[in-house]
Amino acid sequence: MPIVCPYESVPLNNTAGEVRLMTLLPGTFDQKIEAKLSTTLLIPGHIPKYEALSYCWGPSTDPQTIAVNGRSLNVTQSLATALPYLRLQDKARVLWIDAICVNQSDLLERSLQVPRMADVYGYAHRVIVWLGPESQSSTIAFETLRAISSRITVAWEPISITPRDHSFGEVSSLPIWGKDVLDAIEELLSVAWFERLWIWQEIRLANESSIIAWGNNQMLWSSFRDAILLLEWKKVHRLYPDNLSIATRLQTIVSIANKFDFMSFNTLLSVSRNSDCSDPRDRIYAILSLAKNYTNGYEPKFDLKPDYTKGAGDVYKEVTHQGTSFWTNWTQNDGTLEVWGLRCGIINETGKELKSLDSVQELQKFLRDLIPRGADDLSYPAGNGSLLDAYLYTLFWDDFAHHFDPCLPHQLEFCTLKREIKSFLSSDDSHATELLAPQLLNIIQKLRRNIECRRMVITEDGYIGVAPKRCKRGDLTYILFGCNSLIALRPALTGTGFVVVGECYIHGKSEGEPFLGPYPEDIMRISRYDPISKSWKDAFVKKGEENYIVDDPRLGHLPSEWNLQSHEYPQEVGVGAGVGYSKLSVDALLRTGLDVEKLKLV
């Protein structure tokens, strides 16, 4: 059968709200796949019954052919493997599958249909998560998870777990598993589906009838996520001391599954940064629908529409321009962004890129090579702590329990961290694994997330930090007014403007210190949870006191003509930590004598 595009016979009326659906015709497992494509309205008041597939595309090499509307269509090996499992023997099955229902070679159609995916997965009778073909592990893993979910009651808002019978034991106690179960759970958590970026949208929008399937084994997604949450709470990664990725994978699945944890666009972009997508533009497009109705009062709402005729660079520039223009006046000219900024330093030394931490011994070697001997007795340029303190604050981006109210379940406590790291560094290699208490495994998980694929840097004035892996000696660090992180820049080869290297953290400079100075010794920054907006908001507190200060106390040192100006979200007034929310006059900035510069980002 010749390869002929089947889409010409089923054109879409995108303006009317149409989508294509695939009817998978009945047949035995080994028969050739045959299907029919048709169009239908998918709008409120007209919602057909269908199931939406969430799966891993896999490589495009070695495509397989299926028959659609009497014509041949190439699909990936991964989808070709899934379709016989999905086909029913006695009746047709109506499905929405992106690779079949959207003409992937038509960039305009992709641009118009991608915004509809939120409707597709949200309106579906159910979502089917497909992990892969049948295996011995699939049966053991699903039997184990079904047994777990049947014995607990889980609430997700707020999160709590209650055993249904006394024989279950403590929620925090480790399960007693044989090697077959251990291997099966490890294989399950290694399935490529969990690495996909698009699943953040696909499964968060799924209803409670949705299922997860691994070969012929299947269970309700709601039961699966409850069981995974319990495994994460029990810290079952302690059963896998040689596989440090288990802890990260469990926390990622819990984050993806928790549809009640509403996130802003910027937060989604951060937490999904290690998820995979084949098209770099999807780094933005895959999370747009999840953030479109979210506002926490001080982060922008993005008015973006997928457009696959644009290059990835243009998409990223549009996101940057919309996000930063919310806070301050960034202007866009001829493909460049003009911004105002304050130079913080020059990167003088760069360390090796940290690509992976696959064992406890690798972690121990990394920390020993990084942190000088006797660092706890050495001072740091920013003061208020030793050089060891500075390294720990840097490695963990100052993300510690004392900065949060209420404290999150797995938040690290700084003094405990310091004590365990010192013990860990001084131990013999043979005893390193024995030191892996639950707290230290949490340390490993957070450390991998913060600095993997980045590198340590030291500025010319002795400050240490973490920067993107492509950072090199001579790069500059800047506060860009309107951006809430330090940014590393590099002079463009053309001699005009700067190339953005990426976000960085420099301890002692990343919270506006070059602009506002250090915090007073008795003041601590804290993030308070606001249950009304379901978001975290910056505040300040005097040590030993309970009353919060809304405005950054360092603002008192600013010139008198710098009056605080409210914007459209009046509950957040002022500069804020990291100069993230500034609405300041450039003329006033220049009159201070600070070396404020107008920069072109190319």
mmCIF file of C-alpha atoms in Angstrom, residues 143-487:
data_model
loop_
_atom_site.group_PDB
_atom_site.id
_atom_site.type_symbol
_atom_site.label_atom_id
_atom_site.label_comp_id
_atom_site.label_asym_id
_atom_site.label_seq_id
_atom_site.Cartn_x
_atom_site.Cartn_y
_atom_site.Cartn_z
ATOM 1 C CA GLU A 143 -0.337 -5.767 41.862
ATOM 2 C CA THR A 144 1.844 -4.124 44.497
ATOM 3 C CA LEU A 145 0.494 -0.626 43.863
ATOM 4 C CA ARG A 146 -3.124 -1.798 43.778
ATOM 5 C CA ALA A 147 -2.636 -3.488 47.163
ATOM 6 C CA ILE A 148 -1.103 -0.321 48.615
ATOM 7 C CA SER A 149 -3.847 2.007 47.344
ATOM 8 C CA SER A 150 -6.593 -0.289 48.662
ATOM 9 C CA ARG A 151 -5.285 0.093 52.209
ATOM 10 C CA ILE A 152 -4.995 3.880 52.441
ATOM 11 C CA THR A 153 -7.172 6.954 52.113
ATOM 12 C CA VAL A 154 -5.424 9.944 50.531
ATOM 13 C CA ALA A 155 -6.495 13.583 50.571
ATOM 14 C CA TRP A 156 -4.643 15.847 48.156
ATOM 15 C CA GLU A 157 -5.829 19.272 49.354
ATOM 16 C CA PRO A 158 -4.121 19.493 51.780
ATOM 17 C CA ILE A 159 -2.112 16.295 51.401
ATOM 18 C CA SER A 160 -2.667 13.621 54.031
ATOM 19 C CA ILE A 161 -2.557 9.799 54.169
ATOM 20 C CA THR A 162 -4.674 7.703 56.514
ATOM 21 C CA PRO A 163 -4.296 3.883 56.783
ATOM 22 C CA ARG A 164 -7.603 1.988 56.490
ATOM 23 C CA ASP A 165 -6.596 -0.798 58.885
ATOM 24 C CA HIS A 166 -4.201 -1.180 61.815
ATOM 25 C CA SER A 167 -2.237 -3.946 60.120
ATOM 26 C CA PHE A 168 -0.873 -1.416 57.674
ATOM 27 C CA GLY A 169 1.663 -0.056 60.156
ATOM 28 C CA GLU A 170 3.086 3.456 60.336
ATOM 29 C CA VAL A 171 2.850 5.596 57.205
ATOM 30 C CA SER A 172 6.564 6.347 57.498
ATOM 31 C CA SER A 173 7.748 2.728 57.930
ATOM 32 C CA LEU A 174 9.549 1.020 55.060
ATOM 33 C CA PRO A 175 7.726 -1.821 53.276
ATOM 34 C CA ILE A 176 9.184 -5.329 53.439
ATOM 35 C CA TRP A 177 9.601 -6.346 49.808
ATOM 36 C CA GLY A 178 11.282 -9.274 48.108
ATOM 37 C CA LYS A 179 13.758 -8.766 45.289
ATOM 38 C CA ASP A 180 11.072 -9.331 42.638
ATOM 39 C CA VAL A 181 8.984 -6.425 43.948
ATOM 40 C CA LEU A 182 12.024 -4.193 44.419
ATOM 41 C CA ASP A 183 13.105 -4.816 40.820
ATOM 42 C CA ALA A 184 9.585 -4.328 39.456
ATOM 43 C CA ILE A 185 9.075 -0.963 41.212
ATOM 44 C CA GLU A 186 12.519 0.188 40.081
ATOM 45 C CA GLU A 187 11.691 -0.722 36.469
ATOM 46 C CA LEU A 188 8.330 1.043 36.709
ATOM 47 C CA LEU A 189 9.927 4.256 37.952
ATOM 48 C CA SER A 190 12.432 4.097 35.079
ATOM 49 C CA VAL A 191 9.787 4.068 32.316
ATOM 50 C CA ALA A 192 10.364 6.889 29.811
ATOM 51 C CA TRP A 193 6.770 8.172 30.042
ATOM 52 C CA PHE A 194 7.521 9.833 33.375
ATOM 53 C CA GLU A 195 10.269 11.897 31.730
ATOM 54 C CA ARG A 196 7.943 13.552 29.171
ATOM 55 C CA LEU A 197 7.168 17.260 29.464
ATOM 56 C CA TRP A 198 3.684 17.030 27.917
ATOM 57 C CA ILE A 199 2.391 14.723 30.662
ATOM 58 C CA TRP A 200 2.246 17.706 33.044
ATOM 59 C CA GLN A 201 -0.744 18.879 31.004
ATOM 60 C CA GLU A 202 -2.133 15.536 29.890
ATOM 61 C CA ILE A 203 -2.496 13.908 33.309
ATOM 62 C CA ARG A 204 -3.220 17.001 35.387
ATOM 63 C CA LEU A 205 -6.277 17.655 33.221
ATOM 64 C CA ALA A 206 -7.418 14.019 33.323
ATOM 65 C CA ASN A 207 -10.560 13.056 35.240
ATOM 66 C CA GLU A 208 -10.877 10.475 38.018
ATOM 67 C CA SER A 209 -11.894 7.725 35.549
ATOM 68 C CA SER A 210 -8.529 7.821 33.821
ATOM 69 C CA ILE A 211 -6.314 4.749 33.818
ATOM 70 C CA ILE A 212 -2.649 3.851 33.555
ATOM 71 C CA ALA A 213 -1.755 0.763 31.514
ATOM 72 C CA TRP A 214 1.415 -1.298 31.194
ATOM 73 C CA GLY A 215 0.755 -3.998 28.654
ATOM 74 C CA ASN A 216 -2.493 -5.744 29.656
ATOM 75 C CA ASN A 217 -2.140 -4.584 33.261
ATOM 76 C CA GLN A 218 -4.038 -1.460 34.171
ATOM 77 C CA MET A 219 -5.320 0.438 37.189
ATOM 78 C CA LEU A 220 -7.044 3.715 37.938
ATOM 79 C CA TRP A 221 -4.678 6.669 37.712
ATOM 80 C CA SER A 222 -6.106 7.956 41.018
ATOM 81 C CA SER A 223 -5.115 4.691 42.731
ATOM 82 C CA PHE A 224 -1.681 4.782 41.095
ATOM 83 C CA ARG A 225 -0.948 8.338 42.242
ATOM 84 C CA ASP A 226 -2.125 7.544 45.804
ATOM 85 C CA ALA A 227 0.221 4.558 45.980
ATOM 86 C CA ILE A 228 3.133 6.580 44.568
ATOM 87 C CA LEU A 229 2.514 9.313 47.146
ATOM 88 C CA LEU A 230 2.769 6.725 49.914
ATOM 89 C CA LEU A 231 6.027 5.358 48.480
ATOM 90 C CA GLU A 232 7.404 8.889 48.435
ATOM 91 C CA TRP A 233 6.293 9.505 52.029
ATOM 92 C CA LYS A 234 7.834 6.213 53.139
ATOM 93 C CA LYS A 235 11.110 7.227 51.497
ATOM 94 C CA VAL A 236 11.333 3.896 49.704
ATOM 95 C CA HIS A 237 14.345 5.249 47.828
ATOM 96 C CA ARG A 238 16.261 4.131 50.931
ATOM 97 C CA LEU A 239 15.776 0.606 49.571
ATOM 98 C CA TYR A 240 17.777 1.583 46.461
ATOM 99 C CA PRO A 241 21.096 2.991 47.763
ATOM 100 C CA ASP A 242 22.757 2.435 44.383
ATOM 101 C CA ASN A 243 20.065 4.270 42.381
ATOM 102 C CA LEU A 244 19.956 7.877 43.505
ATOM 103 C CA SER A 245 17.429 8.823 40.810
ATOM 104 C CA ILE A 246 14.561 6.992 42.560
ATOM 105 C CA ALA A 247 13.963 9.817 45.056
ATOM 106 C CA THR A 248 13.867 12.426 42.310
ATOM 107 C CA ARG A 249 11.505 10.349 40.182
ATOM 108 C CA LEU A 250 9.074 9.792 43.057
ATOM 109 C CA GLN A 251 8.929 13.490 43.891
ATOM 110 C CA THR A 252 8.481 14.364 40.208
ATOM 111 C CA ILE A 253 5.533 11.982 39.851
ATOM 112 C CA VAL A 254 3.908 13.402 42.990
ATOM 113 C CA SER A 255 4.324 16.952 41.636
ATOM 114 C CA ILE A 256 2.835 15.983 38.282
ATOM 115 C CA ALA A 257 -0.055 14.102 39.888
ATOM 116 C CA ASN A 258 -1.037 16.821 42.354
ATOM 117 C CA LYS A 259 -3.556 18.756 40.257
ATOM 118 C CA PHE A 260 -4.490 20.840 43.316
ATOM 119 C CA ASP A 261 -0.999 22.349 43.509
ATOM 120 C CA PHE A 262 -1.635 25.329 41.249
ATOM 121 C CA MET A 263 1.521 26.865 39.825
ATOM 122 C CA SER A 264 2.399 30.020 37.965
ATOM 123 C CA PHE A 265 4.015 29.876 34.536
ATOM 124 C CA ASN A 266 7.440 30.667 36.010
ATOM 125 C CA THR A 267 7.100 27.943 38.645
ATOM 126 C CA LEU A 268 5.933 25.382 36.078
ATOM 127 C CA LEU A 269 8.852 26.316 33.857
ATOM 128 C CA SER A 270 11.230 25.697 36.749
ATOM 129 C CA VAL A 271 9.808 22.422 38.105
ATOM 130 C CA SER A 272 9.488 20.898 34.624
ATOM 131 C CA ARG A 273 12.921 21.932 33.419
ATOM 132 C CA ASN A 274 14.312 18.385 33.564
ATOM 133 C CA SER A 275 11.392 16.884 31.622
ATOM 134 C CA ASP A 276 12.021 15.890 28.016
ATOM 135 C CA CYS A 277 10.541 17.301 24.834
ATOM 136 C CA SER A 278 11.754 16.777 21.272
ATOM 137 C CA ASP A 279 10.827 20.286 20.094
ATOM 138 C CA PRO A 280 12.427 23.106 22.139
ATOM 139 C CA ARG A 281 9.388 25.329 21.493
ATOM 140 C CA ASP A 282 7.306 22.871 23.510
ATOM 141 C CA ARG A 283 9.292 23.874 26.596
ATOM 142 C CA ILE A 284 6.865 26.825 26.561
ATOM 143 C CA TYR A 285 3.810 25.524 24.731
ATOM 144 C CA ALA A 286 3.415 22.352 26.822
ATOM 145 C CA ILE A 287 2.692 24.270 30.043
ATOM 146 C CA LEU A 288 0.733 27.278 28.773
ATOM 147 C CA SER A 289 -2.715 25.834 29.433
ATOM 148 C CA LEU A 290 -1.864 24.913 33.035
ATOM 149 C CA ALA A 291 -0.882 28.485 33.889
ATOM 150 C CA LYS A 292 -3.394 30.460 31.805
ATOM 151 C CA ASN A 293 -5.935 30.893 34.614
ATOM 152 C CA TYR A 294 -3.410 31.213 37.445
ATOM 153 C CA THR A 295 -2.483 34.467 39.122
ATOM 154 C CA ASN A 296 -0.764 34.958 42.450
ATOM 155 C CA GLY A 297 -0.901 38.735 42.321
ATOM 156 C CA TYR A 298 2.690 39.454 41.375
ATOM 157 C CA GLU A 299 3.623 37.252 38.433
ATOM 158 C CA PRO A 300 2.578 37.955 34.843
ATOM 159 C CA LYS A 301 -0.113 36.187 32.882
ATOM 160 C CA PHE A 302 1.266 35.304 29.470
ATOM 161 C CA ASP A 303 -0.709 36.029 26.339
ATOM 162 C CA LEU A 304 1.017 33.506 24.096
ATOM 163 C CA LYS A 305 -0.325 31.382 21.282
ATOM 164 C CA PRO A 306 1.584 28.392 19.908
ATOM 165 C CA ASP A 307 3.151 29.193 16.566
ATOM 166 C CA TYR A 308 5.331 26.464 15.073
ATOM 167 C CA THR A 309 6.322 28.714 12.166
ATOM 168 C CA LYS A 310 8.538 30.605 14.658
ATOM 169 C CA GLY A 311 11.962 29.404 15.678
ATOM 170 C CA ALA A 312 12.678 28.453 19.292
ATOM 171 C CA GLY A 313 14.764 31.581 19.809
ATOM 172 C CA ASP A 314 11.884 33.833 18.773
ATOM 173 C CA VAL A 315 9.491 31.977 21.091
ATOM 174 C CA TYR A 316 11.849 32.395 24.047
ATOM 175 C CA LYS A 317 12.331 36.085 23.286
ATOM 176 C CA GLU A 318 8.575 36.615 23.241
ATOM 177 C CA VAL A 319 8.224 34.898 26.625
ATOM 178 C CA THR A 320 11.066 36.959 28.066
ATOM 179 C CA HIS A 321 9.620 40.216 26.774
ATOM 180 C CA GLN A 322 6.121 39.539 28.097
ATOM 181 C CA GLY A 323 7.377 38.337 31.458
ATOM 182 C CA THR A 324 9.752 41.195 32.136
ATOM 183 C CA SER A 325 7.574 44.009 30.762
ATOM 184 C CA PHE A 326 5.160 43.171 33.597
ATOM 185 C CA TRP A 327 7.672 44.553 36.087
ATOM 186 C CA THR A 328 9.603 47.189 34.209
ATOM 187 C CA ASN A 329 10.042 48.756 30.808
ATOM 188 C CA TRP A 330 12.029 46.370 28.664
ATOM 189 C CA THR A 331 11.847 47.443 25.045
ATOM 190 C CA GLN A 332 12.193 45.242 21.983
ATOM 191 C CA ASN A 333 13.963 46.513 18.879
ATOM 192 C CA ASP A 334 15.086 44.555 15.817
ATOM 193 C CA GLY A 335 15.165 41.238 17.655
ATOM 194 C CA THR A 336 17.028 42.611 20.671
ATOM 195 C CA LEU A 337 15.831 43.536 24.155
ATOM 196 C CA GLU A 338 16.969 46.801 25.718
ATOM 197 C CA VAL A 339 17.179 46.608 29.513
ATOM 198 C CA TRP A 340 18.644 48.464 32.458
ATOM 199 C CA GLY A 341 20.978 46.605 34.762
ATOM 200 C CA LEU A 342 23.633 46.777 37.435
ATOM 201 C CA ARG A 343 26.824 44.761 37.080
ATOM 202 C CA CYS A 344 27.540 42.539 40.071
ATOM 203 C CA GLY A 345 30.822 40.923 39.127
ATOM 204 C CA ILE A 346 32.972 39.042 36.668
ATOM 205 C CA ILE A 347 33.310 35.271 36.734
ATOM 206 C CA ASN A 348 36.955 34.451 37.316
ATOM 207 C CA GLU A 349 36.947 30.672 37.841
ATOM 208 C CA THR A 350 34.649 27.884 36.688
ATOM 209 C CA GLY A 351 34.509 24.332 37.975
ATOM 210 C CA LYS A 352 33.747 21.119 36.143
ATOM 211 C CA GLU A 353 30.257 20.545 34.866
ATOM 212 C CA LEU A 354 28.328 18.241 37.163
ATOM 213 C CA LYS A 355 26.686 15.763 34.788
ATOM 214 C CA SER A 356 25.471 13.116 37.219
ATOM 215 C CA LEU A 357 25.634 11.778 40.730
ATOM 216 C CA ASP A 358 25.093 8.068 40.312
ATOM 217 C CA SER A 359 26.480 6.885 43.614
ATOM 218 C CA VAL A 360 27.133 8.009 47.162
ATOM 219 C CA GLN A 361 30.849 7.773 46.496
ATOM 220 C CA GLU A 362 30.564 10.164 43.514
ATOM 221 C CA LEU A 363 28.733 12.656 45.703
ATOM 222 C CA GLN A 364 31.369 12.379 48.405
ATOM 223 C CA LYS A 365 34.186 12.910 45.899
ATOM 224 C CA PHE A 366 32.405 15.902 44.365
ATOM 225 C CA LEU A 367 31.965 17.625 47.719
ATOM 226 C CA ARG A 368 35.523 16.850 48.834
ATOM 227 C CA ASP A 369 36.969 18.243 45.612
ATOM 228 C CA LEU A 370 34.759 21.324 45.852
ATOM 229 C CA ILE A 371 34.875 22.424 49.490
ATOM 230 C CA PRO A 372 38.323 23.366 50.856
ATOM 231 C CA ARG A 373 39.576 21.673 54.002
ATOM 232 C CA GLY A 374 38.863 23.751 57.091
ATOM 233 C CA ALA A 375 36.187 25.769 55.254
ATOM 234 C CA ASP A 376 34.183 26.090 58.466
ATOM 235 C CA ASP A 377 37.067 28.115 59.955
ATOM 236 C CA LEU A 378 37.459 30.424 56.950
ATOM 237 C CA SER A 379 35.542 33.664 56.418
ATOM 238 C CA TYR A 380 33.483 34.607 53.361
ATOM 239 C CA PRO A 381 33.451 38.059 51.678
ATOM 240 C CA ALA A 382 29.740 38.571 52.386
ATOM 241 C CA GLY A 383 30.239 38.021 56.144
ATOM 242 C CA ASN A 384 27.675 36.400 58.449
ATOM 243 C CA GLY A 385 29.012 32.873 58.303
ATOM 244 C CA SER A 386 31.932 30.717 57.313
ATOM 245 C CA LEU A 387 33.098 29.676 53.864
ATOM 246 C CA LEU A 388 31.463 26.275 54.480
ATOM 247 C CA ASP A 389 28.162 28.037 55.181
ATOM 248 C CA ALA A 390 28.516 29.926 51.911
ATOM 249 C CA TYR A 391 29.134 26.727 49.947
ATOM 250 C CA LEU A 392 26.055 25.082 51.455
ATOM 251 C CA TYR A 393 23.858 28.117 50.847
ATOM 252 C CA THR A 394 25.111 28.176 47.268
ATOM 253 C CA LEU A 395 24.696 24.467 46.544
ATOM 254 C CA PHE A 396 21.118 24.597 47.797
ATOM 255 C CA TRP A 397 20.301 28.105 46.544
ATOM 256 C CA ASP A 398 19.518 29.182 50.144
ATOM 257 C CA ASP A 399 16.345 27.065 50.014
ATOM 258 C CA PHE A 400 16.054 26.095 53.683
ATOM 259 C CA ALA A 401 13.291 25.503 56.204
ATOM 260 C CA HIS A 402 13.835 28.750 58.142
ATOM 261 C CA HIS A 403 12.769 30.706 55.041
ATOM 262 C CA PHE A 404 9.266 29.158 54.900
ATOM 263 C CA ASP A 405 6.096 29.501 56.952
ATOM 264 C CA PRO A 406 4.793 26.890 57.241
ATOM 265 C CA CYS A 407 7.797 24.672 56.703
ATOM 266 C CA LEU A 408 7.315 22.196 53.871
ATOM 267 C CA PRO A 409 7.514 18.454 54.634
ATOM 268 C CA HIS A 410 10.868 17.817 52.947
ATOM 269 C CA GLN A 411 12.487 21.206 53.499
ATOM 270 C CA LEU A 412 16.078 20.988 54.698
ATOM 271 C CA GLU A 413 17.046 22.506 58.048
ATOM 272 C CA PHE A 414 20.369 24.305 57.680
ATOM 273 C CA CYS A 415 22.035 23.284 60.961
ATOM 274 C CA THR A 416 21.131 19.635 60.390
ATOM 275 C CA LEU A 417 22.427 19.838 56.828
ATOM 276 C CA LYS A 418 25.734 21.328 57.940
ATOM 277 C CA ARG A 419 26.231 18.695 60.637
ATOM 278 C CA GLU A 420 25.499 15.789 58.275
ATOM 279 C CA ILE A 421 27.642 17.167 55.441
ATOM 280 C CA LYS A 422 30.615 17.628 57.791
ATOM 281 C CA SER A 423 30.204 14.055 59.008
ATOM 282 C CA PHE A 424 29.784 12.809 55.460
ATOM 283 C CA LEU A 425 32.963 14.549 54.255
ATOM 284 C CA SER A 426 35.078 13.227 57.100
ATOM 285 C CA SER A 427 33.887 9.600 56.863
ATOM 286 C CA ASP A 428 35.787 6.741 55.242
ATOM 287 C CA ASP A 429 34.579 5.679 51.805
ATOM 288 C CA SER A 430 33.534 2.326 53.224
ATOM 289 C CA HIS A 431 31.183 4.019 55.675
ATOM 290 C CA ALA A 432 29.677 6.571 53.264
ATOM 291 C CA THR A 433 26.587 4.518 52.510
ATOM 292 C CA GLU A 434 25.968 3.876 56.220
ATOM 293 C CA LEU A 435 25.688 7.631 56.758
ATOM 294 C CA LEU A 436 22.780 7.895 54.341
ATOM 295 C CA ALA A 437 20.055 8.670 56.818
ATOM 296 C CA PRO A 438 16.727 9.760 55.291
ATOM 297 C CA GLN A 439 17.814 13.392 55.681
ATOM 298 C CA LEU A 440 20.992 12.841 53.692
ATOM 299 C CA LEU A 441 19.115 11.113 50.886
ATOM 300 C CA ASN A 442 16.908 14.192 50.751
ATOM 301 C CA ILE A 443 20.102 16.223 50.531
ATOM 302 C CA ILE A 444 21.277 14.188 47.543
ATOM 303 C CA GLN A 445 17.964 14.582 45.747
ATOM 304 C CA LYS A 446 17.908 18.370 46.176
ATOM 305 C CA LEU A 447 21.579 18.724 45.312
ATOM 306 C CA ARG A 448 21.146 16.828 42.041
ATOM 307 C CA ARG A 449 18.175 18.994 41.100
ATOM 308 C CA ASN A 450 19.965 22.269 41.878
ATOM 309 C CA ILE A 451 23.348 21.812 40.255
ATOM 310 C CA GLU A 452 23.149 18.939 37.779
ATOM 311 C CA CYS A 453 24.229 20.193 34.338
ATOM 312 C CA ARG A 454 25.502 23.396 35.942
ATOM 313 C CA ARG A 455 28.935 24.365 37.186
ATOM 314 C CA MET A 456 30.339 26.104 40.244
ATOM 315 C CA VAL A 457 31.891 29.540 39.703
ATOM 316 C CA ILE A 458 33.959 32.050 41.681
ATOM 317 C CA THR A 459 33.844 35.770 40.886
ATOM 318 C CA GLU A 460 36.899 37.989 40.765
ATOM 319 C CA ASP A 461 36.013 39.413 44.203
ATOM 320 C CA GLY A 462 35.807 35.952 45.804
ATOM 321 C CA TYR A 463 32.066 35.247 45.787
ATOM 322 C CA ILE A 464 30.989 31.691 44.938
ATOM 323 C CA GLY A 465 27.974 30.645 42.933
ATOM 324 C CA VAL A 466 26.252 28.245 40.566
ATOM 325 C CA ALA A 467 25.886 29.102 36.887
ATOM 326 C CA PRO A 468 24.800 27.415 33.630
ATOM 327 C CA LYS A 469 27.163 24.767 32.307
ATOM 328 C CA ARG A 470 28.113 26.935 29.311
ATOM 329 C CA CYS A 471 29.317 29.723 31.586
ATOM 330 C CA LYS A 472 33.033 30.534 31.246
ATOM 331 C CA ARG A 473 35.694 32.834 32.631
ATOM 332 C CA GLY A 474 35.046 36.469 31.755
ATOM 333 C CA ASP A 475 31.246 36.227 31.752
ATOM 334 C CA LEU A 476 29.500 39.031 33.625
ATOM 335 C CA THR A 477 26.782 38.790 36.249
ATOM 336 C CA TYR A 478 24.040 41.425 36.325
ATOM 337 C CA ILE A 479 20.942 42.462 38.189
ATOM 338 C CA LEU A 480 18.525 43.207 35.346
ATOM 339 C CA PHE A 481 15.761 45.411 36.689
ATOM 340 C CA GLY A 482 12.532 43.492 36.325
ATOM 341 C CA CYS A 483 14.163 40.063 36.612
ATOM 342 C CA ASN A 484 14.140 38.257 39.952
ATOM 343 C CA SER A 485 17.349 36.278 39.424
ATOM 344 C CA LEU A 486 20.921 37.201 38.691
ATOM 345 C CA ILE A 487 21.713 36.730 35.019
#
